[in-house]
Short mmCIF file of C-alpha atoms in Angstrom, two decimals:
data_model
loop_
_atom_site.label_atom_id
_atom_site.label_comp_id
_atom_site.label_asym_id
_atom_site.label_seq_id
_atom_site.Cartn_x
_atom_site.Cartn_y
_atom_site.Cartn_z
CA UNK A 26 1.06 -0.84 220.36
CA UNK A 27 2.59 -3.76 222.92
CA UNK A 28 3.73 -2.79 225.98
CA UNK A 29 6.64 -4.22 227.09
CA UNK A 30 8.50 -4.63 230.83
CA UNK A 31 11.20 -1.73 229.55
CA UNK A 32 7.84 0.87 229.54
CA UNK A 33 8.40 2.60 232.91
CA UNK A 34 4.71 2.64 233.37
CA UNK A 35 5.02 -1.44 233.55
CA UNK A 36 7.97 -2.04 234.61
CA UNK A 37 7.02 -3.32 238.19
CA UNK A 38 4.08 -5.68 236.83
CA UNK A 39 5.91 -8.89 237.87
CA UNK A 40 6.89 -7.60 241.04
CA UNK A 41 4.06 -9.41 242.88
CA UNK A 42 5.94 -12.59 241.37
CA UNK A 43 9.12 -11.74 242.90
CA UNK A 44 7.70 -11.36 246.42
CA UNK A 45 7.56 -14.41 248.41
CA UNK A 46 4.30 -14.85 250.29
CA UNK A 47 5.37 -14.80 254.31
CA UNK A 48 4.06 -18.58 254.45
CA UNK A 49 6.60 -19.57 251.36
CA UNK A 50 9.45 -17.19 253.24
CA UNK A 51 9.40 -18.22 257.10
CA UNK A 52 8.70 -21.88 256.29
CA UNK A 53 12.40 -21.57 254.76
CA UNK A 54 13.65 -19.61 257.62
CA UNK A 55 15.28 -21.68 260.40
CA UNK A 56 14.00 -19.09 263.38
CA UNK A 57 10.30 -21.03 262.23
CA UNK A 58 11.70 -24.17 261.27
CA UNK A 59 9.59 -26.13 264.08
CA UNK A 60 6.17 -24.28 263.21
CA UNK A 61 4.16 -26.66 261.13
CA UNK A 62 2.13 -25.39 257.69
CA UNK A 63 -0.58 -24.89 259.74
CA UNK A 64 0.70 -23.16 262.21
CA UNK A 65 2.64 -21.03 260.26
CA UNK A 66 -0.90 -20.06 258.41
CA UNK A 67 -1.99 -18.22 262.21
CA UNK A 68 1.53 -16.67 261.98
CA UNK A 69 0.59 -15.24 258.33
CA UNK A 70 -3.14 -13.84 259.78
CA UNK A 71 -0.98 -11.89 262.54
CA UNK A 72 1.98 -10.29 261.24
CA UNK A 73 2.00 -6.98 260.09
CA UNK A 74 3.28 -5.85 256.38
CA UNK A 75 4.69 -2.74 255.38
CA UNK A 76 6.88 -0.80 251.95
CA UNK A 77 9.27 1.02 252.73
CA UNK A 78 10.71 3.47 250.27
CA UNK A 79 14.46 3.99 249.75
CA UNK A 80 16.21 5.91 252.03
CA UNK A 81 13.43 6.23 254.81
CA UNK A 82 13.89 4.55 258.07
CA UNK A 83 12.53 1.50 258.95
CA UNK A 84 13.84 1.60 262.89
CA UNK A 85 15.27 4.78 264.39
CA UNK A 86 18.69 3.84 267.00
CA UNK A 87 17.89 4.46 270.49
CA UNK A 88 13.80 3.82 270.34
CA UNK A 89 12.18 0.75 272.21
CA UNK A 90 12.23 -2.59 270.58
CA UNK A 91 8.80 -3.35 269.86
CA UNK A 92 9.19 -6.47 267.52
CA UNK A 93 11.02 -8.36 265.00
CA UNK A 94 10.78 -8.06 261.31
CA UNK A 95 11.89 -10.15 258.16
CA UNK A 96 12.61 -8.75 254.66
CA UNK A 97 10.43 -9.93 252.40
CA UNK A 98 12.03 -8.10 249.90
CA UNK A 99 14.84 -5.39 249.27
CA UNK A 100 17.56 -4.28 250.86
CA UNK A 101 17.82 -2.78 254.43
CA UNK A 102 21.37 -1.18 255.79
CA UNK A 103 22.46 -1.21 259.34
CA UNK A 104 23.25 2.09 260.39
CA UNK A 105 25.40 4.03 263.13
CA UNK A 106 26.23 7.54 263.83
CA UNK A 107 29.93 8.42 263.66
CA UNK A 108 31.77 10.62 265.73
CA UNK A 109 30.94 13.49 263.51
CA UNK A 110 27.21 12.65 263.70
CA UNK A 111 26.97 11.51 259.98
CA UNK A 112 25.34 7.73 260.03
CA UNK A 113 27.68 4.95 259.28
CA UNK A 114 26.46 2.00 256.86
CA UNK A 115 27.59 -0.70 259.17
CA UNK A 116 26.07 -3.79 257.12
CA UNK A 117 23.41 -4.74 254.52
CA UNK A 118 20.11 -7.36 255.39
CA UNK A 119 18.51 -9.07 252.65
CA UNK A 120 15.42 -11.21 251.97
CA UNK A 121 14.96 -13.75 254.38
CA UNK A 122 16.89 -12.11 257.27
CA UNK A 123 15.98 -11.11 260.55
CA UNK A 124 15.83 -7.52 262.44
CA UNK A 125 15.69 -7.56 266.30
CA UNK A 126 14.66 -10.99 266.74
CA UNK A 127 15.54 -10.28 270.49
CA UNK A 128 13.21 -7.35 270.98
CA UNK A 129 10.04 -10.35 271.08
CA UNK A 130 11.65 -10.63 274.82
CA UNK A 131 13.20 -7.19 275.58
CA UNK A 132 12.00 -3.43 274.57
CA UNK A 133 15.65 -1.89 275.71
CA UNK A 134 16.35 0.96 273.09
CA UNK A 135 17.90 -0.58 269.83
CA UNK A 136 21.20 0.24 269.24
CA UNK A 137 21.69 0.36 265.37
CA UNK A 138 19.38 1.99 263.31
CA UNK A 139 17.99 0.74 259.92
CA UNK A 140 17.04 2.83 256.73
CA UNK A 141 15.98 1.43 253.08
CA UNK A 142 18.05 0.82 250.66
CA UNK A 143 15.93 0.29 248.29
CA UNK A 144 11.99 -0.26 248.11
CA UNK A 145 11.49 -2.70 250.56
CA UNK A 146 8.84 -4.94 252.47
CA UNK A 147 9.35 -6.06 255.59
CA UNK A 148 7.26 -8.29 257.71
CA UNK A 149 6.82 -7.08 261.57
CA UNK A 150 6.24 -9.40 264.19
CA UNK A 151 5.63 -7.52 267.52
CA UNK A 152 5.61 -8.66 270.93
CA UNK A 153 2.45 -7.98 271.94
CA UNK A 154 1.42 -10.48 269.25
CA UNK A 155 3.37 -13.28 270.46
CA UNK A 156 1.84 -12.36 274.19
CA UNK A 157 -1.27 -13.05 272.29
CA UNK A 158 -0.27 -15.99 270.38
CA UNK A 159 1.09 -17.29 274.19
CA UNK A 160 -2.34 -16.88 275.45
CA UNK A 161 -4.38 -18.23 272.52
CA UNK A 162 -2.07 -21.25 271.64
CA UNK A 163 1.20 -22.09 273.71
CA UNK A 164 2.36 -24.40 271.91
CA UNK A 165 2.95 -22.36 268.75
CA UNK A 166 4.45 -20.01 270.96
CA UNK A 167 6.68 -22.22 272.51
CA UNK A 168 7.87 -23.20 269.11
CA UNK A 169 8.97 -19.56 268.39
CA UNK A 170 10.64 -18.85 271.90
CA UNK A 171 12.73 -22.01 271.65
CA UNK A 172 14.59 -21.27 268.53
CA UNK A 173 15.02 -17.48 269.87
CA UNK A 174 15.95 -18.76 273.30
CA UNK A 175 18.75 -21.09 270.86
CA UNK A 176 20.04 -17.54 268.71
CA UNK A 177 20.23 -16.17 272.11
CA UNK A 178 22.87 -18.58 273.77
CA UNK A 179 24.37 -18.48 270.19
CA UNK A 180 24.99 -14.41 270.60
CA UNK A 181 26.00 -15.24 274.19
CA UNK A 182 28.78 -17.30 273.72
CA UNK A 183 30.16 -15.65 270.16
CA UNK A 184 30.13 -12.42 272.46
CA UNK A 185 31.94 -14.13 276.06
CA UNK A 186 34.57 -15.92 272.95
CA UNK A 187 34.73 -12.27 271.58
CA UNK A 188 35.36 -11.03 275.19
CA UNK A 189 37.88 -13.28 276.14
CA UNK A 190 39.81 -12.62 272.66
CA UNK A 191 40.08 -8.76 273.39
CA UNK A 192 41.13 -9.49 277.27
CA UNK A 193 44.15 -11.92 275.89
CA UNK A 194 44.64 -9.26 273.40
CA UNK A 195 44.93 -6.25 276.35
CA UNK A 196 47.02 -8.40 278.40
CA UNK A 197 49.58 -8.84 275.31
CA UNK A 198 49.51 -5.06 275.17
CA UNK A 199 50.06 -4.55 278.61
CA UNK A 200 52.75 -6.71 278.12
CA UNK A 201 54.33 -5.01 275.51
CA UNK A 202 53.92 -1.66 276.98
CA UNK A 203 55.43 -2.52 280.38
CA UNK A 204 58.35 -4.07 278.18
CA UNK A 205 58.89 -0.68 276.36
CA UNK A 206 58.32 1.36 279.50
CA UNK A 207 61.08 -1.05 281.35
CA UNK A 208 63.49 -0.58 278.17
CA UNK A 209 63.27 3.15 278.56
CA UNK A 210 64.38 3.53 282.03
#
C-alpha cells in the first residue's frame, strides 16, 4: 500500500520544506538587512526556537519584554482584553514579521498580548543575547541597533503625526460644541 500526503499519519512530512531556515528568513528581513552571511550565521547559533500550538500564548500582556521574536512559520494574533474582560483579536503576524522588536532596548510590560493561531514557530531573540553579542563582537551588534534605532524614529514620528491629527481633531470638536452650546442659549 502507498502512502500518500492525504494519510493523516503523513500529512506533515513536507513540513520541514515549508519552514525557512532563520539564515534564509532574516537575510530577507530588512531589520538584518546590514548583517552579512556570515554574520548572520552567529545570529543563527544564538537565537532561540520554539512551536507553539494553536491557541496557547506565545507572550502574556502586561509581563516584561524580554526579547524579540520572528515567525518562522504560522500565524500569531495580537490580542487585547475588552471592557468585558474577553480578549480582543486586534491583528494577525505572519512569517517574516516581527514581535517586540523594541523590547532588545526596554523590558517595560508589553501591552498586547499574543496567542497562536495556528501551529507556529517563532524565533526569539532576547536581550541578554544581544548584551552578549555587544560584548563579543560590536560591530554585529551595532548593525542590529541601527536598523532598530531607524523603526524607532519611524514609530516616533507616525505616533507625534497621529498625535497632532487627534489634537486638530479635538479642537474641531471643541469648536463645534461651543457652537451648539452658543446656539442654545
Amino acid at each position: 500500500m502507498a502512502v500518500s500526503a492525504k494519510d493523516f499519519e503523513w500529512s506533515n512530512l513536507d513540513q520541514d520544506h515549508q519552514i525557512r531556515s532563520v539564515l534564509d528568513l532574516f537575510s530577507e528581513l530588512p531589520f538584518f538587512e546590514l548583517l552579512t552571511y556570515s554574520e548572520l550565521d552567529k545570529l543563527e547559533h544564538i537565537v532561540h526556537i520554539r512551536t507553539f500550538g494553536p491557541g496557547e500564548t506565545v507572550i502574556r500582556a502586561q509581563a516584561p519584554r524580554l526579547g524579540m521574536y520572528v515567525i518562522q512559520s504560522g500565524a500569531v494574533h495580537v490580542v487585547r482584553r475588552g471592557r468585558d474582560e474577553d480578549s480582543i483579536i486586534v491583528g494577525t503576524l505572519l512569517p517574516g514579521e516581527l514581535i517586540g522588536e523594541f523590547s532588545l532596548l526596554d523590558s517595560s510590560p508589553r501591552s498586547s498580548g499574543m496567542v497562536a493561531a495556528e501551529f507556529s514557530t517563532l524565533i526569539g531573540f532576547f536581550q541578554p543575547d544581544l548584551m552578549s553579542l555587544i560584548d563579543t563582537d560590536p560591530n554585529i551588534g551595532f548593525k542590529i541597533l541601527m536598523p532598530l534605532t531607524q523603526i524607532m524614529a519611524q514609530q516616533h514620528r507616525r505616533d507625534m503625526q497621529d498625535l497632532r491629527s487627534l489634537r486638530r481633531q479635538l479642537q474641531e470638536y471643541d469648536k463645534t460644541q461651543n457652537t451648539i452650546s452658543t446656539a442654545e442659549q
